[in-house]
Short mmCIF file of C-alpha atoms in Angstrom, two decimals:
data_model
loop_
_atom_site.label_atom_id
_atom_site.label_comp_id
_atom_site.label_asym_id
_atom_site.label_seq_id
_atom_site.Cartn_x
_atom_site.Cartn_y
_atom_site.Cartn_z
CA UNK A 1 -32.43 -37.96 -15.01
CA UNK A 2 -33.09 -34.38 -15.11
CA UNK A 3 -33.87 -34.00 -12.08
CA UNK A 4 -31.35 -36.04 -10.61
CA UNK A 5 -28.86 -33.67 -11.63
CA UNK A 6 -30.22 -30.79 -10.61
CA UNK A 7 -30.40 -32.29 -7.44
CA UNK A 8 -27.02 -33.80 -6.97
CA UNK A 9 -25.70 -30.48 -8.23
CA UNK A 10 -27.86 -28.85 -5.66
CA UNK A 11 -26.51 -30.73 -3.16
CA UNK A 12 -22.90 -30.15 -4.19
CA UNK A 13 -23.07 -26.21 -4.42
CA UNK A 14 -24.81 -26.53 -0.71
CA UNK A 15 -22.19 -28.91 0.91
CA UNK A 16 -19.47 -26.34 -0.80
CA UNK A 17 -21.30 -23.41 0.76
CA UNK A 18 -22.35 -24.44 4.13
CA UNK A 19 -18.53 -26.19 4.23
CA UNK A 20 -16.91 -23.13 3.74
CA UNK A 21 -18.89 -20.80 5.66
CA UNK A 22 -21.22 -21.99 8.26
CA UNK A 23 -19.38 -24.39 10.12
CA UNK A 24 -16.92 -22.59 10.53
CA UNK A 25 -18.91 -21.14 13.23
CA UNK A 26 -19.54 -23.97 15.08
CA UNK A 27 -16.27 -25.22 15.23
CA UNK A 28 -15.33 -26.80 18.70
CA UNK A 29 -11.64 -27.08 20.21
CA UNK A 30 -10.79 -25.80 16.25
CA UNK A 31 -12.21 -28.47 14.41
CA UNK A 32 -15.09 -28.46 12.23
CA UNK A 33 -16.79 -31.46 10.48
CA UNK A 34 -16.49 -32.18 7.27
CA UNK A 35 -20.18 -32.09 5.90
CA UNK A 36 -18.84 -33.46 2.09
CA UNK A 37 -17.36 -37.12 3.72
CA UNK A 38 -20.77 -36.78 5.34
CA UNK A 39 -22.82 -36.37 2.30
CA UNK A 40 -20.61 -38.93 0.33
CA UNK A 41 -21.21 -41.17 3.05
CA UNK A 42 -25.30 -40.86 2.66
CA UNK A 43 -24.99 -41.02 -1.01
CA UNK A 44 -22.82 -44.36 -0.96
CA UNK A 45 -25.17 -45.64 1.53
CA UNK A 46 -28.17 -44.81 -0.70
CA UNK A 47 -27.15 -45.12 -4.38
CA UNK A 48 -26.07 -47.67 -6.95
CA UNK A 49 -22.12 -48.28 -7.09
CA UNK A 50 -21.60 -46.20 -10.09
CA UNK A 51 -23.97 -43.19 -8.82
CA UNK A 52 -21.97 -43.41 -5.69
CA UNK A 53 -18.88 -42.96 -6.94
CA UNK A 54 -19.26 -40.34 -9.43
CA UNK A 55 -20.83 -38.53 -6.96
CA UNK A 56 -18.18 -39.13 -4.16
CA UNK A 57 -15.59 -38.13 -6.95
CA UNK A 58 -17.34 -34.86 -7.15
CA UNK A 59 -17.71 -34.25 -3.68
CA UNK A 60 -14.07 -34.94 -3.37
CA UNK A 61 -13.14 -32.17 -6.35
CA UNK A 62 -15.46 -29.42 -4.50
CA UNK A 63 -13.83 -30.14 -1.14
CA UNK A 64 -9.92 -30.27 -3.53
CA UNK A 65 -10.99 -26.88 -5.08
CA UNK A 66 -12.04 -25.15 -1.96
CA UNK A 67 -8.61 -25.86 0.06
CA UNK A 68 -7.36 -23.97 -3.05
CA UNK A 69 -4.56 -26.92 -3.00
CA UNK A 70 -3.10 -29.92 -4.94
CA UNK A 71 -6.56 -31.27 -6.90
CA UNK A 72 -7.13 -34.76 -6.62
CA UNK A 73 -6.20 -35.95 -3.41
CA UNK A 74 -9.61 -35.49 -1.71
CA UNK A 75 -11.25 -36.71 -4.64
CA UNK A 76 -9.52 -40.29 -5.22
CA UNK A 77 -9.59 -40.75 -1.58
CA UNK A 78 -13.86 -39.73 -1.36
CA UNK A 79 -13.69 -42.29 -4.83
CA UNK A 80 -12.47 -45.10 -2.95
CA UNK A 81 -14.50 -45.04 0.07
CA UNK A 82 -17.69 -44.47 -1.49
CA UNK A 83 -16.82 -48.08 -3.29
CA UNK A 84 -17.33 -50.56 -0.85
CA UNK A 85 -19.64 -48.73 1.02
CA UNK A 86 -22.41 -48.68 -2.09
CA UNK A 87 -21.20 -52.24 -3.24
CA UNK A 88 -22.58 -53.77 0.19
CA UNK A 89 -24.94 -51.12 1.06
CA UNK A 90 -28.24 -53.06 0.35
CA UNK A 91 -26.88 -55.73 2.54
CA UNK A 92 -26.83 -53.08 5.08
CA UNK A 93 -30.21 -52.08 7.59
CA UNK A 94 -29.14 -48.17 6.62
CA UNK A 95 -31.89 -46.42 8.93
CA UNK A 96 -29.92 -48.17 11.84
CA UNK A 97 -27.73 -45.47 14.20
CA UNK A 98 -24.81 -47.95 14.31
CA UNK A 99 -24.64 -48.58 11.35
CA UNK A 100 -24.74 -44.68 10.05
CA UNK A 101 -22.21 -44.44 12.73
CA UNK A 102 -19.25 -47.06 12.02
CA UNK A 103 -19.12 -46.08 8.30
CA UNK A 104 -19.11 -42.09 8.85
CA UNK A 105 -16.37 -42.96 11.96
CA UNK A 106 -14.62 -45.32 9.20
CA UNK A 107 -14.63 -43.03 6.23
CA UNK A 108 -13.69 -40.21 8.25
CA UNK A 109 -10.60 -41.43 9.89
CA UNK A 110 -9.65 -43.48 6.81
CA UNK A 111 -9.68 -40.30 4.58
CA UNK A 112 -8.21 -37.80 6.49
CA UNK A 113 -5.70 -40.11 8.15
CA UNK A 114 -4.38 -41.11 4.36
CA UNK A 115 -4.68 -37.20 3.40
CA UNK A 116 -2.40 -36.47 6.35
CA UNK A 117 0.05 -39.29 4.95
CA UNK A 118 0.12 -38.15 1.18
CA UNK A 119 0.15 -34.59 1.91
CA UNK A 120 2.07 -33.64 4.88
CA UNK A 121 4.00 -37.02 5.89
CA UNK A 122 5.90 -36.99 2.49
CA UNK A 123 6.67 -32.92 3.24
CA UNK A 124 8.83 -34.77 6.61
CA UNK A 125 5.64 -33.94 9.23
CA UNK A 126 6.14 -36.07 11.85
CA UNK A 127 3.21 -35.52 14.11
CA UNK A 128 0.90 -38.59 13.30
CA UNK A 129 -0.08 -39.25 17.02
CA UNK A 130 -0.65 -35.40 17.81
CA UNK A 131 -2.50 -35.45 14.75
CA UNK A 132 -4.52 -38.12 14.90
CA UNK A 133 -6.07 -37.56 18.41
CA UNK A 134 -6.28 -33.65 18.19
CA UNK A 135 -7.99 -33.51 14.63
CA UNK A 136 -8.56 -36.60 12.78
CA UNK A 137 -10.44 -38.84 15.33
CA UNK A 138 -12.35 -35.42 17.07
CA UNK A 139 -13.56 -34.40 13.15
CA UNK A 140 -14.70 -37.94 12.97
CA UNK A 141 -16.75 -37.72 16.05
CA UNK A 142 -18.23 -34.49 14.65
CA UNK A 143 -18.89 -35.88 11.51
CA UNK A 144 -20.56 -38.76 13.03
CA UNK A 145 -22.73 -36.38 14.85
CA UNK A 146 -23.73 -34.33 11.61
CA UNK A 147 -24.55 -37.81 9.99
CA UNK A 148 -27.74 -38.67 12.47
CA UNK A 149 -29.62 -35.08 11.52
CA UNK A 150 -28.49 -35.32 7.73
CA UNK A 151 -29.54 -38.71 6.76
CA UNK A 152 -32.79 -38.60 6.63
CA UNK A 153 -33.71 -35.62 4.66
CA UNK A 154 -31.07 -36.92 2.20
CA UNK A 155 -32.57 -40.10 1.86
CA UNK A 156 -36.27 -38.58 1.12
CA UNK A 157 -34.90 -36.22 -1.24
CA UNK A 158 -33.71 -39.58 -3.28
CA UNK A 159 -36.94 -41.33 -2.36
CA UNK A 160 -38.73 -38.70 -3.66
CA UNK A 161 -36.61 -38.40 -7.09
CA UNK A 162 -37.07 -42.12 -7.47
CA UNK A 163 -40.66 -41.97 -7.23
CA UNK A 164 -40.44 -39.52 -10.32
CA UNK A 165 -38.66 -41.79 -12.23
CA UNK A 166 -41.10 -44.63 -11.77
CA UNK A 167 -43.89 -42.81 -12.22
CA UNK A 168 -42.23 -41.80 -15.38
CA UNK A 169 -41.38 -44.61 -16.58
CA UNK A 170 -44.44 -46.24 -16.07
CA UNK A 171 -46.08 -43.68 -18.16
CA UNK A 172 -43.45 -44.27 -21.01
CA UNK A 173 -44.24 -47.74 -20.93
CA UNK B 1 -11.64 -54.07 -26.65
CA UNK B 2 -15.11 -53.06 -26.04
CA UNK B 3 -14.81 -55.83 -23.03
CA UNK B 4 -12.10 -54.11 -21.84
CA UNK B 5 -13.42 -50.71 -21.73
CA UNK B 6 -16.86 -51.57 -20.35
CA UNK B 7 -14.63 -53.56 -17.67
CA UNK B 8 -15.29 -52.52 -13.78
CA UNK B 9 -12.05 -53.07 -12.66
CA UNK B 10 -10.55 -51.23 -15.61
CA UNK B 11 -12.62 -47.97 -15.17
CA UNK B 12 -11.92 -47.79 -11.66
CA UNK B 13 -8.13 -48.27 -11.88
CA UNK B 14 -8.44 -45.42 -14.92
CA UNK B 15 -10.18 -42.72 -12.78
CA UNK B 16 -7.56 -43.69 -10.17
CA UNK B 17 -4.63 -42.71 -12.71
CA UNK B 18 -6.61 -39.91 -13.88
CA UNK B 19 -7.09 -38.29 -10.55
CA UNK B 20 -3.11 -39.31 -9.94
CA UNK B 21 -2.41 -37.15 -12.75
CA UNK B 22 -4.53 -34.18 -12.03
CA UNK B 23 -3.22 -34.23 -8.93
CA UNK B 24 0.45 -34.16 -9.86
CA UNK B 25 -0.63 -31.54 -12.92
CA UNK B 26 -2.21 -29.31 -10.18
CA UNK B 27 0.78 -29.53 -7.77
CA UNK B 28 2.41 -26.43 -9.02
CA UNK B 29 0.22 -23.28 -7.76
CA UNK B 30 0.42 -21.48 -11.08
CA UNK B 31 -1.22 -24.61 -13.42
CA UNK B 32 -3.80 -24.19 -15.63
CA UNK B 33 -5.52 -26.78 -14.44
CA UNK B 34 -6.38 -25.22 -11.49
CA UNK B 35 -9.13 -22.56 -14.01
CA UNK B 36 -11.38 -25.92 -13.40
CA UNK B 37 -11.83 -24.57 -9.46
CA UNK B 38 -13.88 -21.60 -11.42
CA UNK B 39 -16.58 -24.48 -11.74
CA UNK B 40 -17.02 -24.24 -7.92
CA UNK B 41 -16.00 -20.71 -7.25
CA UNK B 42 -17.99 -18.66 -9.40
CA UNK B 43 -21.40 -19.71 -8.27
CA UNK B 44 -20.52 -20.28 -4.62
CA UNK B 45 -18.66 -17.29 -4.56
CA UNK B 46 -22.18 -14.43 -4.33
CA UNK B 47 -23.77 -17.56 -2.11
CA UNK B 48 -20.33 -16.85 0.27
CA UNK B 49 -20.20 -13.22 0.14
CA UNK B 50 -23.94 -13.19 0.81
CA UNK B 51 -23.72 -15.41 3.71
CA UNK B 52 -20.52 -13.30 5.25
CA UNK B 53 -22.48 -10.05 4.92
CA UNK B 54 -25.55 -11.54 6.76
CA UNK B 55 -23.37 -13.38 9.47
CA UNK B 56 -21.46 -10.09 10.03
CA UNK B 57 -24.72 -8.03 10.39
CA UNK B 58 -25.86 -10.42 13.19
CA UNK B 59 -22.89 -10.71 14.71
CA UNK B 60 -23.06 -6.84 14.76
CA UNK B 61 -26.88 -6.65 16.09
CA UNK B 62 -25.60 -9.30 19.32
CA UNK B 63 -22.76 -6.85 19.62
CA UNK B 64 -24.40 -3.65 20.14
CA UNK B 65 -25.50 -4.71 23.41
CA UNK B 66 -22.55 -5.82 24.67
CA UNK B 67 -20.99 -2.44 23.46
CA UNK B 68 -23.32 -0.32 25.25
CA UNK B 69 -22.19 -1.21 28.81
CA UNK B 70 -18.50 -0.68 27.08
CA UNK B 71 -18.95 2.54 25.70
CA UNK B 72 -19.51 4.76 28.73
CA UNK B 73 -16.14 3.72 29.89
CA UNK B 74 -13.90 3.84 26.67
CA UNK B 75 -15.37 7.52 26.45
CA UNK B 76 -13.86 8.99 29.29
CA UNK B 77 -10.71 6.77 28.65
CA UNK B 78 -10.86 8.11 24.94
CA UNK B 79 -11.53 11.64 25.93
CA UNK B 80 -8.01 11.68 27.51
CA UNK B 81 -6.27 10.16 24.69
CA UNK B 82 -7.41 12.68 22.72
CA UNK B 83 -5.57 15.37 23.93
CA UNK B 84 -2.45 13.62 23.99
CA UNK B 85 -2.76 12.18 20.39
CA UNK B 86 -3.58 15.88 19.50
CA UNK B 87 0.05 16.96 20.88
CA UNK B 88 1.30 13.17 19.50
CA UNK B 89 -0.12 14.70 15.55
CA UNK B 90 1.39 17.97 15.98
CA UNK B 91 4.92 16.39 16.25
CA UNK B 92 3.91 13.50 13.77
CA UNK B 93 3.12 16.24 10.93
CA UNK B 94 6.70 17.85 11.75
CA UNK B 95 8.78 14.54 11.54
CA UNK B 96 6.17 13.46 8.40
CA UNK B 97 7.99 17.16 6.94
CA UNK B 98 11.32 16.11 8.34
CA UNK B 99 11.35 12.66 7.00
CA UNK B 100 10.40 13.84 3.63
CA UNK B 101 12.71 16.99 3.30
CA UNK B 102 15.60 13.55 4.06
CA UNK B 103 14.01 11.38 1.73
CA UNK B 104 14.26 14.11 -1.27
CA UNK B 105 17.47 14.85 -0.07
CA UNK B 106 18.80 10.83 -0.63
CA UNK B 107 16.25 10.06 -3.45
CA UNK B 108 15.05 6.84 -1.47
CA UNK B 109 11.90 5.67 -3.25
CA UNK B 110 9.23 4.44 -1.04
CA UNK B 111 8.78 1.13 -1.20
CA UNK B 112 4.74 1.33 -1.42
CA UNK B 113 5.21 3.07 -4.14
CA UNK B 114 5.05 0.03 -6.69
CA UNK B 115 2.01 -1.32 -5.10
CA UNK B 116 -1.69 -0.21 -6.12
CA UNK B 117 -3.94 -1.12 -2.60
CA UNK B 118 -6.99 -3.27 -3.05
CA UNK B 119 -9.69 -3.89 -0.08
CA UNK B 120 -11.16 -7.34 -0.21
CA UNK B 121 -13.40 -9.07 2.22
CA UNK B 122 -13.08 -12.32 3.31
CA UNK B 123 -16.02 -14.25 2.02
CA UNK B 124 -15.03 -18.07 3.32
CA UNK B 125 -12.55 -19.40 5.27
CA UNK B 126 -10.77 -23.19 5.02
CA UNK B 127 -13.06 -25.77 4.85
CA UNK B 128 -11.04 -28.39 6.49
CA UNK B 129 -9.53 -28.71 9.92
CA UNK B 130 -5.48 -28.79 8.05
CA UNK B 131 -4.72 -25.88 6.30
CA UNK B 132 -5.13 -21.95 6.82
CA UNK B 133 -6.25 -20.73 3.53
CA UNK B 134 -9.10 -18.31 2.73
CA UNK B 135 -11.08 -16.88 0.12
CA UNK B 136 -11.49 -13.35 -0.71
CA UNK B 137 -13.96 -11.89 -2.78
CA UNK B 138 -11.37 -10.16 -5.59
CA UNK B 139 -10.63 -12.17 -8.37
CA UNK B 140 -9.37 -11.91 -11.90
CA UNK B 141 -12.03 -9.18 -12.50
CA UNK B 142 -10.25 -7.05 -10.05
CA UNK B 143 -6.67 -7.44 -12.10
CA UNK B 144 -5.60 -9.64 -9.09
CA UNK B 145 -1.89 -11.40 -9.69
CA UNK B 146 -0.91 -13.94 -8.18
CA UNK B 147 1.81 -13.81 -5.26
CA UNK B 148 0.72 -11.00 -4.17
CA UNK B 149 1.25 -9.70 -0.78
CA UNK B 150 -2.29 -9.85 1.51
CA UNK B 151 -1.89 -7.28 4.58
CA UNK B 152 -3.69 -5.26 7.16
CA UNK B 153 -3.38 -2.02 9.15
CA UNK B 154 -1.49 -4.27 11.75
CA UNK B 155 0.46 -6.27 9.41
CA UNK B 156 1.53 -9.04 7.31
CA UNK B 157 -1.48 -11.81 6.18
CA UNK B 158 -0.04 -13.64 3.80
CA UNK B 159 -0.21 -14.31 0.32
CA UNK B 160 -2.73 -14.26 -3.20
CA UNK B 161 -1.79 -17.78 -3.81
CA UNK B 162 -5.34 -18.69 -6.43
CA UNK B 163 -6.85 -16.42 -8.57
CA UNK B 164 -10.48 -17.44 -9.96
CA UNK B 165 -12.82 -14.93 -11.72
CA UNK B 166 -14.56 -13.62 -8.28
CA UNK B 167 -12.51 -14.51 -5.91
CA UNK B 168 -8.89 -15.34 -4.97
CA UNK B 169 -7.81 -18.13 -2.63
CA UNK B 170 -4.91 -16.22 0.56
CA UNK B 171 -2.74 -18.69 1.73
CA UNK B 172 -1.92 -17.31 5.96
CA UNK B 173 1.61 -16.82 7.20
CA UNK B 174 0.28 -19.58 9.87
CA UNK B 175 -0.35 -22.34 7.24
CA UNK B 176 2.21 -24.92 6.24
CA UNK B 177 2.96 -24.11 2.82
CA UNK B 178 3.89 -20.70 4.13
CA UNK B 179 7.56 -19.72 4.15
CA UNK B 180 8.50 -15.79 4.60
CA UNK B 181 11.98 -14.49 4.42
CA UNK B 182 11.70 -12.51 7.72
CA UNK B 183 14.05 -10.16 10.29
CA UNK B 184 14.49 -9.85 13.86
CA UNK B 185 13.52 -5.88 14.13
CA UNK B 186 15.99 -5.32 16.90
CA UNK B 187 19.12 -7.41 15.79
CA UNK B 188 18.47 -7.18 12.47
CA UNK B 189 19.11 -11.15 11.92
CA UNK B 190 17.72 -12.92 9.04
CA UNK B 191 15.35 -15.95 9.58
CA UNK B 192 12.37 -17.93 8.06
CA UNK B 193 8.95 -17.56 9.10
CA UNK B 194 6.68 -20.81 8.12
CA UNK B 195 3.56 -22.02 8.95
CA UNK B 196 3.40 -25.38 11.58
CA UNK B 197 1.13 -28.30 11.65
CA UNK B 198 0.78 -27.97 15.69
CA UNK B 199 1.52 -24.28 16.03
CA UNK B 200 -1.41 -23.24 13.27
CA UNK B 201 -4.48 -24.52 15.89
CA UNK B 202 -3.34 -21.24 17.94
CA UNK B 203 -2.89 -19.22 15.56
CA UNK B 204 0.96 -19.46 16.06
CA UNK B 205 3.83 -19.96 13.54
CA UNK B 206 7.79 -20.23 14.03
CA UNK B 207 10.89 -18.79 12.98
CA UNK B 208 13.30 -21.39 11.87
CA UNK B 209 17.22 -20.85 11.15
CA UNK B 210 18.01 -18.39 13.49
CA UNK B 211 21.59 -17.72 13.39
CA UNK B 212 23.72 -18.94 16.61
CA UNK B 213 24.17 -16.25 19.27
CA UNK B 214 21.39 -14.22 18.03
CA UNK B 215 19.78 -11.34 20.36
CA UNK B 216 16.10 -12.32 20.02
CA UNK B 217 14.64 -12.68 23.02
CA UNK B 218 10.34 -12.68 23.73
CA UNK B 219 8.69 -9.22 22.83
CA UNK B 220 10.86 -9.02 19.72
CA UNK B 221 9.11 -7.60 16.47
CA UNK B 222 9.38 -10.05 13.94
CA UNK B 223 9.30 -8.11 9.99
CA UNK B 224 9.63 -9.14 6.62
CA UNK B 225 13.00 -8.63 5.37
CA UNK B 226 12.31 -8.05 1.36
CA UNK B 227 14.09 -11.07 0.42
CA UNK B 228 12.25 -12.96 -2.24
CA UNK B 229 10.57 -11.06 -4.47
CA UNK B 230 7.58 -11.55 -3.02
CA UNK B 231 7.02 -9.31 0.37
CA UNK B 232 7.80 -5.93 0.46
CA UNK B 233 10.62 -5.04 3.39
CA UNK B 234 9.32 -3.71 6.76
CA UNK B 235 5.90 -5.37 7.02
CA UNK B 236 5.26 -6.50 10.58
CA UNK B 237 4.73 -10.61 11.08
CA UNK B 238 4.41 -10.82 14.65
CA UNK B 239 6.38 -10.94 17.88
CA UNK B 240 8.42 -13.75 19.61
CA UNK B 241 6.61 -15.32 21.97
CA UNK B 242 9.16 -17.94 22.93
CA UNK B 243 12.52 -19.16 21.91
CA UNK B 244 13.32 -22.80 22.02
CA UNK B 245 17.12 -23.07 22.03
CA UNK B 246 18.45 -26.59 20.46
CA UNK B 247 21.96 -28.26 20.42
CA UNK B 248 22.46 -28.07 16.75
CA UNK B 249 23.86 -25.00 15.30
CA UNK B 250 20.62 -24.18 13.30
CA UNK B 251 18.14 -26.19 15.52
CA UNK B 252 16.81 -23.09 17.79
CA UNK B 253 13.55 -21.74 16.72
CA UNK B 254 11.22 -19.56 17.86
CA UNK B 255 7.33 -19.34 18.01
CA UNK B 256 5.80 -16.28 16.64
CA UNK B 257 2.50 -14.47 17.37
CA UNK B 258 1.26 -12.55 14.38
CA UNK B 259 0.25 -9.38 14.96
CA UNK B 260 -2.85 -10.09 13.08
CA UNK B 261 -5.76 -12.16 14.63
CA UNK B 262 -6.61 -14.86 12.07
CA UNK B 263 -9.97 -16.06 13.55
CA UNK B 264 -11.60 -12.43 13.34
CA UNK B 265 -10.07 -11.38 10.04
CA UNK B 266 -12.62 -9.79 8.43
CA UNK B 267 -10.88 -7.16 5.74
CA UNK B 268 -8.04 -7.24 4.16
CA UNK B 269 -5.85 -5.15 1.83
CA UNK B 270 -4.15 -7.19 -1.45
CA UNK B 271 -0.78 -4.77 -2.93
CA UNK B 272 -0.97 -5.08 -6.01
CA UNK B 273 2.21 -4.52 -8.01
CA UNK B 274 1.26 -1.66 -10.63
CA UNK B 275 2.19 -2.12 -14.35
#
């Protein structure tokens, strides 16, 4: 348990830092991923419901707290994604490419097309199509592209931490 | 009630209200809540700086090259300017005299006067793809307020819109939650200056409101007008770059370039109102 959260918390300060500095330089046409939807994406595909959402909540906050706007927002929307996702996520063949694929594309376009509508549409911002095709649906394809190299290392990380646990709880046994 | 508490369905709809709530709690810039973003900032915050400072020394190593082939040239072009700016001083230091000996003679106070200068670097820059916010690396430490005016050598920035205990969070004349009370340098017309969802991509903002039959045509200096409390008068924004006349009496705007180059900000300077 530990070491689960030193790990998750790891993985939180990194997604803040690389998020708000690195890829910022390899933005293209002005638009950078968004490595936290990524990372909540892995997680839900990897952990139990509750893990999964706990973390996405948290993921959410970091990504709130850096836009140094409203708190929340990111959060709730992160909290319901990562939902379904880790409810049907053993159902799932995970290591597959389409399947990493759809849900990143998914989450991405459902997240930052209902972040557009609570933030800015309510302000009177009427530019949902421009939107929508010049930054939601290109960050999506980025993200979906930062998704293939990310998933694996991710995923031993937790393999690894859930050997520890067994082993350890064997031993307690 | 033990059922009900260890309830799914119940938990989920309760984080959902709670997250409603901190979201409408946080709304206001100046909540408390927002002291909970020190949970992020303060360790990211040397990881940021750190990262900036390395990124900036590389990008400086790739650019000496470049430079080289650059340098011969500017010389000979600088070596010309120098003599002129050398007449240019000797007049500047007798109007500097001039201007002073008026001053004195009107008791105008200079409006910089108020304001204590602190440098900051910037240490991270938005993380998302809808805003035009960044962080600086002077915080509550560094008897930061909030509100207050972020500028350059060229001109205006923006604004000190979070403070956490490192850092402070500068909210860009370009992004949306931007609105400056602003002048038209030749005409002397009031307008707004505010951040726009499609104009902010280029680096771009607009001036809204501008009076019917006003002068402004493209090349116009665009400067804050001291309305507001929050901007000091005189700063330069930007200049017009186009004006987009409507029907409506108040429908014209205009789209401004800022003088100041968002994507290679590096330094800034935060006035600081003094006690």
């Amino acid at each position: 348990m530990k070491y689960r959260v030193i790990a998750a918390s790891i993985l939180i300060l990194m997604g803040a830092f690389f998020q708000s500095t690195v890829l910022e330089h390899i933005e293209i046409l002005n638009i950078r991923p968004n490595l936290l939807i990524v990372l909540m994406v892995i997680v839900s595909l990897l952990r139990s419901p509750v893990e999964s959402a706990a973390m996405a909540l948290l993921f959410g906050l970091t990504l709130d707290v850096l836009m140094g706007k409203t708190l929340g927002w990111y959060a709730l929307l992160f909290f319901l994604v990562s939902i379904p996702i880790s409810l049907i996520n053993e159902k799932l063949y995970r290591d597959k490419i389409l399947v990493l694929l759809t849900l990143t594309l998914g989450s991405s376009v459902f997240v930052e097309f209902m972040f557009f509508i609570i933030v800015f549409m309510f302000r009177g911002y009427e530019y949902l199509p421009f939107i929508f095709w010049t930054v939601i649906i290109p960050e999506a394809i980025y993200n979906c592209i930062l998704i293939l190299p990310l998933f694996k290392p991710v995923a031993t990380v937790y393999n690894f931490l859930d050997k520890i646990d067994r082993r350890r709880n064997r031993l307690a046994a | 009630m033990r059922r009900i508490l260890t309830n799914k369905i119940f938990i989920l709809v309760l984080v959902v209200i709670l997250l409603l709530a901190l979201a409408a709690v946080s709304y206001s810039e100046k909540s408390g809540v927002n002291i909970i973003g020190n949970i992020i900032s303060v360790p990211a915050a040397p990881l940021q700086q750190a990262f900036s400072f390395v990124g900036k020394k590389v990008g400086d190593f790739f650019g000496y090259f470049e430079d080289v082939k650059k340098t011969k040239a500017e010389n000979e072009e600088l070596m010309k300017r120098i003599s002129e700016l050398e007449q240019q001083i000797l007049d500047i230091e007798r109007l500097t005299k001039e201007n002073k000996e008026l001053k004195d003679a009107l008791n105008f106070k200079d409006q910089y006067d108020e304001f204590e200068f602190i440098g900051g670097s910037i240490i991270a820059k938005d993380p998302g793809n809808w805003f035009e916010v960044f962080t600086i690396n002077r915080g509550s430490k560094d008897k930061i307020l909030p509100d207050s005016p972020v500028i350059t050598a060229y001109g205006l920035v923006g604004r000190v819109s979070k403070i956490d205990l490192l850092s402070s969070r500068v909210i860009s004349i370009i992004d949306i939650d931007s609105t400056v009370s602003a002048r038209l340098s030749k005409s002397r017309d009031l307008i707004v200056v505010r951040g726009d969802v499609e104009l902010r991509s280029k680096g771009l903002c607009r001036a809204d409101y501008i009076p019917p039959n006003t002068d402004v045509m493209p090349g116009d200096t665009v400067e804050t007008s001291g309305i507001g409390g929050i901007y000091p008068k005189g700063i330069i924004i930007g200049k017009v770059v186009s004006v987009i006349s409507n029907e409506g009496q108040y429908d014209s705007y205009a789209i401004i370039e800022p003088v100041v180059d968002f994507k290679r900000l590096e330094d800034v300077i935060v006035l600081k109102k003094k006690p």
